Coordinates of N, CA and C in Angstrom, one line a residue:
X1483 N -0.9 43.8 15.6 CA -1.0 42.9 14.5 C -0.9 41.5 15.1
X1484 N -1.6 40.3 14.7 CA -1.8 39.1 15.4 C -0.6 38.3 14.3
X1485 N 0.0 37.4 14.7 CA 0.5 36.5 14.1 C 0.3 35.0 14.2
X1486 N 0.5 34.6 13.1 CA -0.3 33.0 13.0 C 0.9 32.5 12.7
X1487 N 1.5 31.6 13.8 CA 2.6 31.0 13.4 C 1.9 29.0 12.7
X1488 N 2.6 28.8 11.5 CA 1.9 27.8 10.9 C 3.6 26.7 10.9
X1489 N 3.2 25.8 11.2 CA 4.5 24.4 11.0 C 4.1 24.0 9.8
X1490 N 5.5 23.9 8.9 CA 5.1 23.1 7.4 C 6.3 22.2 7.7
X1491 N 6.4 21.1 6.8 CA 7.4 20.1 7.0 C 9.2 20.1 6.7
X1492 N 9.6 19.4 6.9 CA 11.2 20.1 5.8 C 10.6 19.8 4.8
X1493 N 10.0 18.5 3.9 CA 10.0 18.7 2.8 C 8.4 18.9 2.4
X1494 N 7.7 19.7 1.5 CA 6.4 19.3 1.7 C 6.1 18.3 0.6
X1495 N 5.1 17.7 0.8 CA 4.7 16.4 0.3 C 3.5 16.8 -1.4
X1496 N 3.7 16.0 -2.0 CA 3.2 15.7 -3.0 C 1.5 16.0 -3.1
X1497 N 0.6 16.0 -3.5 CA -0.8 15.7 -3.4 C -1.6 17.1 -3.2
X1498 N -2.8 17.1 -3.1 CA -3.9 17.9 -2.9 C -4.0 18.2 -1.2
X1499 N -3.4 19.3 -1.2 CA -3.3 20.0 0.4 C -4.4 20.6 0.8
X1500 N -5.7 20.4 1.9 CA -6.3 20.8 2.3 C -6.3 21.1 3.6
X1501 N -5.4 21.0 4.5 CA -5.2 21.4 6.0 C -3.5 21.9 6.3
X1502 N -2.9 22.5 6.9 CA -1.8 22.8 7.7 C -1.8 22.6 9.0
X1503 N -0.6 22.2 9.4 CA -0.4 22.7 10.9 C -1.3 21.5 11.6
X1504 N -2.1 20.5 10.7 CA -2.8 20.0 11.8 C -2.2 18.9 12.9
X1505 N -2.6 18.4 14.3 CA -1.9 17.6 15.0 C -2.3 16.1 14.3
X1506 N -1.7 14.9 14.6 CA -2.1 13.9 14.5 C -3.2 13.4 15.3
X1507 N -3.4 13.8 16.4 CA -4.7 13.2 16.7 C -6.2 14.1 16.1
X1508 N -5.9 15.4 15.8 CA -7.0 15.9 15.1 C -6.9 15.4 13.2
X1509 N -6.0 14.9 13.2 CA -6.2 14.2 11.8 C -6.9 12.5 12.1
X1510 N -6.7 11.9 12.8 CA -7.1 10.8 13.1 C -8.5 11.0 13.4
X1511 N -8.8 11.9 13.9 CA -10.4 12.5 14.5 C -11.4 13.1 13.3
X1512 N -10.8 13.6 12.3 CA -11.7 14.8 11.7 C -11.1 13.8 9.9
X1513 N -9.9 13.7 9.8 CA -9.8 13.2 8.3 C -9.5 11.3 7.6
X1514 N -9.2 11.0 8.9 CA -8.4 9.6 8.7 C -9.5 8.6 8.0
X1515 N -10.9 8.9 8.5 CA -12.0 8.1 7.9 C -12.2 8.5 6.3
X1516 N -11.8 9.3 5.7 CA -12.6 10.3 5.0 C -11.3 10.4 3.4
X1517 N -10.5 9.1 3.4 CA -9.4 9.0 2.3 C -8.5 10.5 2.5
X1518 N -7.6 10.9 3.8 CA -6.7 11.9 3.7 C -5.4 11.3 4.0
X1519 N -4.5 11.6 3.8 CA -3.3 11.2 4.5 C -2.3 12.6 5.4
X1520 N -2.1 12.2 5.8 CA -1.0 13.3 7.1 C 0.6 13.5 7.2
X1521 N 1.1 14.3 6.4 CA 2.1 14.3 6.7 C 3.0 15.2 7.5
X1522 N 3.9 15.1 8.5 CA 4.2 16.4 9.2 C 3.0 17.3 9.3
X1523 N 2.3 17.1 9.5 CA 1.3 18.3 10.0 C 0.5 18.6 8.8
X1524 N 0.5 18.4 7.6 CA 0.2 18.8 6.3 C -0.9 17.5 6.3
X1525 N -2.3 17.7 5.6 CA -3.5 16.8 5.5 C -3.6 16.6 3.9
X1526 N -3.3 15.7 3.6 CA -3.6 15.5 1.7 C -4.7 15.4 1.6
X1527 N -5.3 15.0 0.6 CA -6.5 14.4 -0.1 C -6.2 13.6 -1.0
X1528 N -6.8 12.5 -0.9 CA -6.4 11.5 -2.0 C -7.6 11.6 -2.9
X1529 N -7.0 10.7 -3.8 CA -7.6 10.9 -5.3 C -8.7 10.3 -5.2
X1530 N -9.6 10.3 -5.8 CA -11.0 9.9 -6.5 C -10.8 8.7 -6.7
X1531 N -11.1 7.4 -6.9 CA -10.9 6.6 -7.1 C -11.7 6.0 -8.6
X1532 N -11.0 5.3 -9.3 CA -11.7 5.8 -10.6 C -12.2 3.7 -11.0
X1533 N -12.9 3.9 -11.8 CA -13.5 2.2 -11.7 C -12.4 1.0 -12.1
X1534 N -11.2 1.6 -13.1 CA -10.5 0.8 -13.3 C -9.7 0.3 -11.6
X1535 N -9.0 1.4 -10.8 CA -8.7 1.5 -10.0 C -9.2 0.8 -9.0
X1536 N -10.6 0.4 -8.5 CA -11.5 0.3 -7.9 C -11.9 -1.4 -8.3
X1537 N -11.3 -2.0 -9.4 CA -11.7 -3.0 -9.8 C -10.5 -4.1 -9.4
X1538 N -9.3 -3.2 -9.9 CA -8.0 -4.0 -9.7 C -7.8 -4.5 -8.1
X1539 N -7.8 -3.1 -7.3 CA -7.6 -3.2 -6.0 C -8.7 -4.5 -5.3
X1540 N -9.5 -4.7 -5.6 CA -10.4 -5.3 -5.0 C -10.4 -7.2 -5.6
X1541 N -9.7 -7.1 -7.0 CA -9.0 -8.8 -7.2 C -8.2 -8.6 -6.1
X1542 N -7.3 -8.0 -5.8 CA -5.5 -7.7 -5.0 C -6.0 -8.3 -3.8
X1543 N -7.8 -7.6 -3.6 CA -7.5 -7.6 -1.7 C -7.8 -9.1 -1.9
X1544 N -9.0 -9.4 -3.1 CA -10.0 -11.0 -2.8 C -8.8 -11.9 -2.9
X1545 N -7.7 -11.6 -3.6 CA -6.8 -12.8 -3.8 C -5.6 -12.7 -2.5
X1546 N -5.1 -12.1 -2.2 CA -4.5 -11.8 -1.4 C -5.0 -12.0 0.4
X1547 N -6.5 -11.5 0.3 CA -7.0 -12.4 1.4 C -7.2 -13.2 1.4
X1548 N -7.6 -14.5 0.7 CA -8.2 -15.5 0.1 C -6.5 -16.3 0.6
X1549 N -5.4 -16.1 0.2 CA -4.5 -16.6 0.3 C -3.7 -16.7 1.9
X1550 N -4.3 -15.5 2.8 CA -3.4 -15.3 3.9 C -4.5 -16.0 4.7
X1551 N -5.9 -15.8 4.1 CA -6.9 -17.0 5.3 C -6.7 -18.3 4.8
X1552 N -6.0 -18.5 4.2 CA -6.3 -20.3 4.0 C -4.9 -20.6 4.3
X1553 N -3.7 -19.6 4.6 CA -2.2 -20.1 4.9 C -2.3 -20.1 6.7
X1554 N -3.4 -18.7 7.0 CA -3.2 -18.3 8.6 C -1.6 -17.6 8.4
X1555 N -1.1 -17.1 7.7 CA 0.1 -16.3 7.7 C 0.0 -14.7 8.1
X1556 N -1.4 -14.0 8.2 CA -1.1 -12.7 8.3 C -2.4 -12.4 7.7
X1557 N -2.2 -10.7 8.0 CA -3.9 -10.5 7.6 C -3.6 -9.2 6.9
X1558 N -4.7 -8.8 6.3 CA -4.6 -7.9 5.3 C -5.8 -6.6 5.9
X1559 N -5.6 -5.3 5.1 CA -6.0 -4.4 5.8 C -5.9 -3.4 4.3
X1560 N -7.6 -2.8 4.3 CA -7.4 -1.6 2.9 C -7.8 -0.3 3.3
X1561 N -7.7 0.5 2.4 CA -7.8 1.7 2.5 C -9.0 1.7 2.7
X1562 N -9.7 3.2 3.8 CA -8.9 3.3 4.2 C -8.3 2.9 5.8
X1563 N -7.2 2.5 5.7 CA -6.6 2.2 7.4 C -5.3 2.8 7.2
X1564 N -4.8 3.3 8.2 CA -4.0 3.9 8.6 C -2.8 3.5 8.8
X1565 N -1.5 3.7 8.3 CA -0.6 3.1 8.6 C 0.8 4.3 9.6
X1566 N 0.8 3.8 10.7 CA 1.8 4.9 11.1 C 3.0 5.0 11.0
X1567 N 3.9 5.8 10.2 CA 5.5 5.7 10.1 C 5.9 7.2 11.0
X1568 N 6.9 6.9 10.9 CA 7.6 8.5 12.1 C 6.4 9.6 11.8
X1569 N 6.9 10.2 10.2 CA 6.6 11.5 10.0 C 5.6 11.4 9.4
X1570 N 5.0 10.2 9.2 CA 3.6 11.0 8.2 C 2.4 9.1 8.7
X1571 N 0.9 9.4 8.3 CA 0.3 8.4 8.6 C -0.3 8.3 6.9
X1572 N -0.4 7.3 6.3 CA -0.5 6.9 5.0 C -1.6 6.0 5.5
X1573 N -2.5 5.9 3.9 CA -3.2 4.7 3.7 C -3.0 4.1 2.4
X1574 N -2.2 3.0 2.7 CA -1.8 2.0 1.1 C -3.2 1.6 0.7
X1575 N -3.3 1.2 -0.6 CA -4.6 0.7 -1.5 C -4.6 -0.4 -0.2
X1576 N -3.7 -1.5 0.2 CA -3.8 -2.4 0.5 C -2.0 -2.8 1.5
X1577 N -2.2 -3.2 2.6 CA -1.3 -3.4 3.5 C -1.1 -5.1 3.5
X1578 N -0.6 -5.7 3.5 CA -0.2 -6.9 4.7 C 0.3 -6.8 5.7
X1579 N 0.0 -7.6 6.6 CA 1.0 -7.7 7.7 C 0.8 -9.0 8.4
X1580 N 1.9 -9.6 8.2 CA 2.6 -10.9 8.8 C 2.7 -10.9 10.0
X1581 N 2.0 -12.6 10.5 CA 2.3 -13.5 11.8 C 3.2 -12.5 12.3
X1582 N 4.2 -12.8 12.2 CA 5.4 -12.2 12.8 C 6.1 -10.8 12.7
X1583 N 5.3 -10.0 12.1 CA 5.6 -8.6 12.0 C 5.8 -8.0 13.7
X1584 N 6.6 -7.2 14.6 CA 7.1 -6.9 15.7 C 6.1 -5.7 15.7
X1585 N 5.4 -5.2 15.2 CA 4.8 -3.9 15.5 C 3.0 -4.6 15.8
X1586 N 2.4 -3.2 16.5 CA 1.3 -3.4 16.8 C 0.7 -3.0 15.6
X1587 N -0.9 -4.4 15.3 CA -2.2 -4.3 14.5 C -3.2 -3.7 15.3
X1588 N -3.7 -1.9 15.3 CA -4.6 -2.3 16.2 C -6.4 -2.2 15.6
X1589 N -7.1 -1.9 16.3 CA -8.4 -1.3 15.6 C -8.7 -0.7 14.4
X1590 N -7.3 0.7 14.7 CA -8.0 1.8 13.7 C -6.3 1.8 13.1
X1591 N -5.4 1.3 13.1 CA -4.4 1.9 12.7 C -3.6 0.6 12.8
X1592 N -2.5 0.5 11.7 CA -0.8 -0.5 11.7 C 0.2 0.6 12.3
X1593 N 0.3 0.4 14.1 CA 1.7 1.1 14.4 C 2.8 0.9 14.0
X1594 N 2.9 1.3 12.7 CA 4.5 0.9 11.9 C 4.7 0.6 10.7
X1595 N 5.3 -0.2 10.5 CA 5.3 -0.5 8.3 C 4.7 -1.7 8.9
X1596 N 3.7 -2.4 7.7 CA 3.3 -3.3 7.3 C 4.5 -3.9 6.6
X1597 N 4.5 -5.2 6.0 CA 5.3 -5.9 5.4 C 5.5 -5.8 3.9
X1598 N 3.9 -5.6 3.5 CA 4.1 -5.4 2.3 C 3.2 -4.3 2.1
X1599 N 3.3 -3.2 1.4 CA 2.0 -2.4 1.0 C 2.0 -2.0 -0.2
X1600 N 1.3 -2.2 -0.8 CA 0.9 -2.4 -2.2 C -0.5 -0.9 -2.9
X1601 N 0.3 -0.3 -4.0 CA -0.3 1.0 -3.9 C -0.8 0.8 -5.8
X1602 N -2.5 1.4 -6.0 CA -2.8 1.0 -7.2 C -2.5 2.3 -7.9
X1603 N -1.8 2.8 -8.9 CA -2.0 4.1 -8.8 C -3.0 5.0 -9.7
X1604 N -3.4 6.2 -10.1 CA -3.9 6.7 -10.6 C -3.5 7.8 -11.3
X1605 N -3.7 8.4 -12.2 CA -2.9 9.9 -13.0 C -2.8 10.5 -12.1
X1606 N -3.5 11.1 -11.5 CA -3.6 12.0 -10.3 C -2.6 11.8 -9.2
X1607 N -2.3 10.9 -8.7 CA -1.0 10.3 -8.0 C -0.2 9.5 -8.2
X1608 N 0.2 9.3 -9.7 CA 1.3 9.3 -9.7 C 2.9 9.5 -9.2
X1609 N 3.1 10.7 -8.8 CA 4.3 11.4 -8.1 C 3.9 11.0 -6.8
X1610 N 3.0 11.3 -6.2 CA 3.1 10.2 -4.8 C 3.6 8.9 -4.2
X1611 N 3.0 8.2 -5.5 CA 3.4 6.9 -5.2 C 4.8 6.6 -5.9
X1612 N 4.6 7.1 -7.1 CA 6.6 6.5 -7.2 C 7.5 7.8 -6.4
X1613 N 6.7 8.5 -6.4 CA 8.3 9.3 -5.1 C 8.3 9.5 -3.7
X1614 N 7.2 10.3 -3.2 CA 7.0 10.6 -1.9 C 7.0 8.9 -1.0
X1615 N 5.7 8.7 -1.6 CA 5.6 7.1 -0.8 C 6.9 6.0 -0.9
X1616 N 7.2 6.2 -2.0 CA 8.8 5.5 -2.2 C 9.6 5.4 -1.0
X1617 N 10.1 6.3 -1.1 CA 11.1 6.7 -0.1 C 10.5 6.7 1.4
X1618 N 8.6 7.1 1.9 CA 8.6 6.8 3.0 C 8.7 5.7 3.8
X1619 N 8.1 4.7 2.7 CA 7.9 2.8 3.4 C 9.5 2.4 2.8
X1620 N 10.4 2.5 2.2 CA 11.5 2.2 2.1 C 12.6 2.8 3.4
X1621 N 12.2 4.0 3.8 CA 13.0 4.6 5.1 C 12.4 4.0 6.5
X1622 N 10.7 3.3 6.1 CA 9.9 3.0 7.3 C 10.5 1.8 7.8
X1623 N 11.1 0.8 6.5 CA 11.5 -0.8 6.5 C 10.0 -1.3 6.2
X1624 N 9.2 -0.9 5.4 CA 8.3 -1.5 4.7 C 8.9 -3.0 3.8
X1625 N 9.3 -4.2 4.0 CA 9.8 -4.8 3.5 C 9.5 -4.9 2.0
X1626 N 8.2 -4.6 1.6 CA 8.3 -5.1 0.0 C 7.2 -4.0 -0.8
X1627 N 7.3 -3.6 -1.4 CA 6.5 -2.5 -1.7 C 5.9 -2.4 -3.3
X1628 N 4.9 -2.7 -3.5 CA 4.4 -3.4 -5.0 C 3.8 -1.5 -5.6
X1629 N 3.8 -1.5 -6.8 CA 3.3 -0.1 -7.5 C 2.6 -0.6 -8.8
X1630 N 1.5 -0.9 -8.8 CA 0.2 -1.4 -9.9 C 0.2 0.0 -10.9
X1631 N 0.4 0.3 -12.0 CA -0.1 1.1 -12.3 C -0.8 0.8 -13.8
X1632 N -2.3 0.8 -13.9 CA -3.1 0.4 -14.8 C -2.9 1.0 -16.1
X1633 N -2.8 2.5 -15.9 CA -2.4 3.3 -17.0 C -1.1 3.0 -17.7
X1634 N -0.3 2.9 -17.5 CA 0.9 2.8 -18.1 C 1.3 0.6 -18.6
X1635 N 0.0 0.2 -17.5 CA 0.0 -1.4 -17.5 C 1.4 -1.9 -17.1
X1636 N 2.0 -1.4 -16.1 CA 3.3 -1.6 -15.2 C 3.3 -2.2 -13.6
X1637 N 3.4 -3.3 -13.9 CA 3.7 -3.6 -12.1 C 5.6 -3.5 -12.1
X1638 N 5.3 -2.8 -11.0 CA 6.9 -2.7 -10.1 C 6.9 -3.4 -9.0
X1639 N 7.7 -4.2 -8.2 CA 7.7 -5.1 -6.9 C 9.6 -4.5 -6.4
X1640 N 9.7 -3.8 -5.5 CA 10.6 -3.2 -4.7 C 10.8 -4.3 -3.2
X1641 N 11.7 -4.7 -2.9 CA 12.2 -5.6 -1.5 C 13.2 -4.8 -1.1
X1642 N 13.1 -4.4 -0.3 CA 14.2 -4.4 0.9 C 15.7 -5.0 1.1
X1643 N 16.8 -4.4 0.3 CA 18.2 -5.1 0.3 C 18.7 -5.2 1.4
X1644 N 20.0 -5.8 2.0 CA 20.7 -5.9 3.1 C 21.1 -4.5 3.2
X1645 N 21.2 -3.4 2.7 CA 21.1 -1.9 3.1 C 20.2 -1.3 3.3
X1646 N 18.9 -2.0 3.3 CA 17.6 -1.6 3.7 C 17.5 -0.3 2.8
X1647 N 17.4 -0.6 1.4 CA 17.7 0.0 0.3 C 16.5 -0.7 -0.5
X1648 N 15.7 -0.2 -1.4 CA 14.7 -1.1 -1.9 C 15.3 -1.3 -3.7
X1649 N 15.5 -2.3 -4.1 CA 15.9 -2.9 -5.3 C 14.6 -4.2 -6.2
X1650 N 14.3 -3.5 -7.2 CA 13.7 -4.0 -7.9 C 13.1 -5.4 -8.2
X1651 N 12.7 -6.5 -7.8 CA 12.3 -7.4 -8.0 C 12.3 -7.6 -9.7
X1652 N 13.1 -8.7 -10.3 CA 13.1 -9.0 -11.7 C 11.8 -10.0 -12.0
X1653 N 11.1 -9.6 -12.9 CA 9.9 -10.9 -12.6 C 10.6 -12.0 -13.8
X1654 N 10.6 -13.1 -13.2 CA 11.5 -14.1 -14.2 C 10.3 -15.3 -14.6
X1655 N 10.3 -15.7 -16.4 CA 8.7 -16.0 -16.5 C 7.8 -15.9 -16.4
X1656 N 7.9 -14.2 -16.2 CA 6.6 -13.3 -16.3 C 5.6 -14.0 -15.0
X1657 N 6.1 -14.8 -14.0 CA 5.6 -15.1 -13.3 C 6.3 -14.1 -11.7
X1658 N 5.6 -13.6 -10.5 CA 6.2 -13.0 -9.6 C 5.9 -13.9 -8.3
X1659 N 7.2 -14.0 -7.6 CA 7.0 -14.6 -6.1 C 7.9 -13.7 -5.3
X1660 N 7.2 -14.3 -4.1 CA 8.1 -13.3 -3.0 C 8.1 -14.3 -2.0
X1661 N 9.7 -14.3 -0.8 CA 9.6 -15.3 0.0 C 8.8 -14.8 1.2
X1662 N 7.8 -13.4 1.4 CA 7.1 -13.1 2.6 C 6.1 -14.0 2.1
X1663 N 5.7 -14.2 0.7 CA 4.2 -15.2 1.3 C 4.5 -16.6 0.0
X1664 N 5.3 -17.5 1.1 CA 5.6 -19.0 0.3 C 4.7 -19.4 -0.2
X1665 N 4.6 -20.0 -1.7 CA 3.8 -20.4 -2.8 C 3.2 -19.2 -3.8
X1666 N 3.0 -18.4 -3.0 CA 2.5 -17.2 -4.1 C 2.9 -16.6 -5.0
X1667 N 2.0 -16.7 -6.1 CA 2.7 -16.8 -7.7 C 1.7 -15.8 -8.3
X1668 N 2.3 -15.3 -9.3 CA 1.1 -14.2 -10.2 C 2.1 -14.0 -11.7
X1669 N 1.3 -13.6 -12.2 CA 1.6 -13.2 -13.8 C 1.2 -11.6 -13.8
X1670 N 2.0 -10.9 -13.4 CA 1.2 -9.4 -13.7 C 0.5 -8.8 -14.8
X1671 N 0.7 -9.7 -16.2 CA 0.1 -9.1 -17.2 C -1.3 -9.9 -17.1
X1672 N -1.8 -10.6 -16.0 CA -3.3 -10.4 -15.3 C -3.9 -9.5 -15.0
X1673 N -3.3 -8.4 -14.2 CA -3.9 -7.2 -13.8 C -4.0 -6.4 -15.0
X1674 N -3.9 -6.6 -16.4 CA -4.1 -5.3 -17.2 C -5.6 -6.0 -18.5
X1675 N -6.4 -7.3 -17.6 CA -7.4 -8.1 -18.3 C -8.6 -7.0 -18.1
X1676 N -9.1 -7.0 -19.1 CA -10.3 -6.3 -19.2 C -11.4 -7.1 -18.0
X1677 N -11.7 -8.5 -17.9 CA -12.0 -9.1 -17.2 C -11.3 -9.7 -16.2
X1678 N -11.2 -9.5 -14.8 CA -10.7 -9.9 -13.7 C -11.5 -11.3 -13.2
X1679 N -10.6 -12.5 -12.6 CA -10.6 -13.4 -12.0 C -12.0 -13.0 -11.2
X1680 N -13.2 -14.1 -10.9 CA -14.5 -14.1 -9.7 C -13.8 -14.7 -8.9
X1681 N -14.3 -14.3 -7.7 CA -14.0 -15.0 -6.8 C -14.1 -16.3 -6.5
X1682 N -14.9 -17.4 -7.2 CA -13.7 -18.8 -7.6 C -13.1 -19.2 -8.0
X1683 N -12.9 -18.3 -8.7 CA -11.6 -18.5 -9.6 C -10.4 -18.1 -8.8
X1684 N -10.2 -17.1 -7.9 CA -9.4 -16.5 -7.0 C -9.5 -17.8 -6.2
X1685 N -10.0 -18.7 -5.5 CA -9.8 -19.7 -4.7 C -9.4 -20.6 -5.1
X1686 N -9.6 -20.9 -6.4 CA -9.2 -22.2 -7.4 C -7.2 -21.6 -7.6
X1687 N -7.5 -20.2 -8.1 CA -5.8 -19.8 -7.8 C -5.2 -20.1 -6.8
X1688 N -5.9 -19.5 -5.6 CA -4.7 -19.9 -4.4 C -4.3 -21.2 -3.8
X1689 N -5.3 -22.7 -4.6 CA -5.2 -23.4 -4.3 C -4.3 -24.0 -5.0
X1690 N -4.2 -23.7 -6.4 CA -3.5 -24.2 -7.5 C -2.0 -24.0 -6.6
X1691 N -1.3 -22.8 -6.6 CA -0.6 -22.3 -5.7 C 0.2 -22.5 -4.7
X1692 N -0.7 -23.1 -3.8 CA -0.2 -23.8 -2.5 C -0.4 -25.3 -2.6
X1693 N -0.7 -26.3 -4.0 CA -0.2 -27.3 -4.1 C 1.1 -27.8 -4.5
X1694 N 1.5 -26.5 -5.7 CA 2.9 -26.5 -6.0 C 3.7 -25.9 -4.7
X1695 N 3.4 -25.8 -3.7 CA 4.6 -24.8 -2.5 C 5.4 -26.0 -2.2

């Protein structure tokens, strides 16, 4: 009788499992292009992306790049790219990573946590993003960790406490800042507009923005 010895993780992960046992470089090779993520050896499938989803993420990146090319602070990177932590390689809707982030940017992949990674979610992944992913970029030292969720019309913003513990960001004024990117301001109950900011309008924002810094 043959036996097929198969590695599953200590914990298995959340999502739509379509591989076992696979190595990281045959996931890099065969799924990493193609929306999967890798955890311990286990290959997800990510969700479908649905137009709401697909509309939000794409103000997030125009405004969010728009602000890191006109500061030169850091550069931004979307799904999908790779992000590598110990045990598993993820792709956030959307990464930053800062000037001064200590880890390597390279081609195909962020060796490490990005600074900030910001996840849009969908029905379908829900439990990923508020649990699995939770706890991975919070154990990675992901410093700030944003959770858009259209459906429910909920932004969450998580930072990194002096226990390297992630604690809730209070938005005060319905307006949100963070001190990884000085001057940047937002109103989250933007993201739940039937109509999203054009892109000059996104420029006219980040300028408005970085007059007040």
């Amino acid at each position: 009788v043959n036996t097929i010895t198969v590695t599953v993780p200590h914990q298995f992960p959340s999502g739509d499992v379509v591989a076992l046992d696979i190595s990281e470089a045959e996931y890099m090779r065969d799924y990493a292009e193609s929306h999967h993520e890798w955890v311990e050896g286990v290959v997800i499938k990510m969700s479908p992306v649905s137009g709401t989803h697909d509309k939000l993420t794409r103000f997030l990146d125009r405004l969010l790049g728009t602000y890191l090319e006109t500061t030169s602070s850091g550069q931004l990177r979307a799904d999908p790219f790779v992000m590598r932590l110990k045990n598993s390689r993820r792709e956030p809707d959307l990464q930053v990573i800062l000037n001064d982030n200590p880890n390597e940017l390279t081609e195909n992949y962020m060796d490490g946590p990005a600074d900030i990674c910001i996840e849009v979610v969908s029905p379908s992944n829900a439990t990923t993003d508020y649990g699995d992913k939770f706890l991975e970029y919070e154990q990675a030292g992901v410093r700030e960790y944003w959770i858009i969720d259209p459906t429910r019309s909920v932004a969450r913003f998580y930072r990194l406490d002096e226990n390297a513990t992630y604690t809730q960001v209070i938005v005060n004024d319905d307006t949100f800042t963070t001190p990884l990117l000085p001057g940047f301001a937002i109103n989250p109950s933007m993201f739940w507009q039937d109509v999203l900011p054009d892109t000059l309008t996104i420029v006219q924002m980040v300028q408005d923005m970085l007059k007040g810094d």
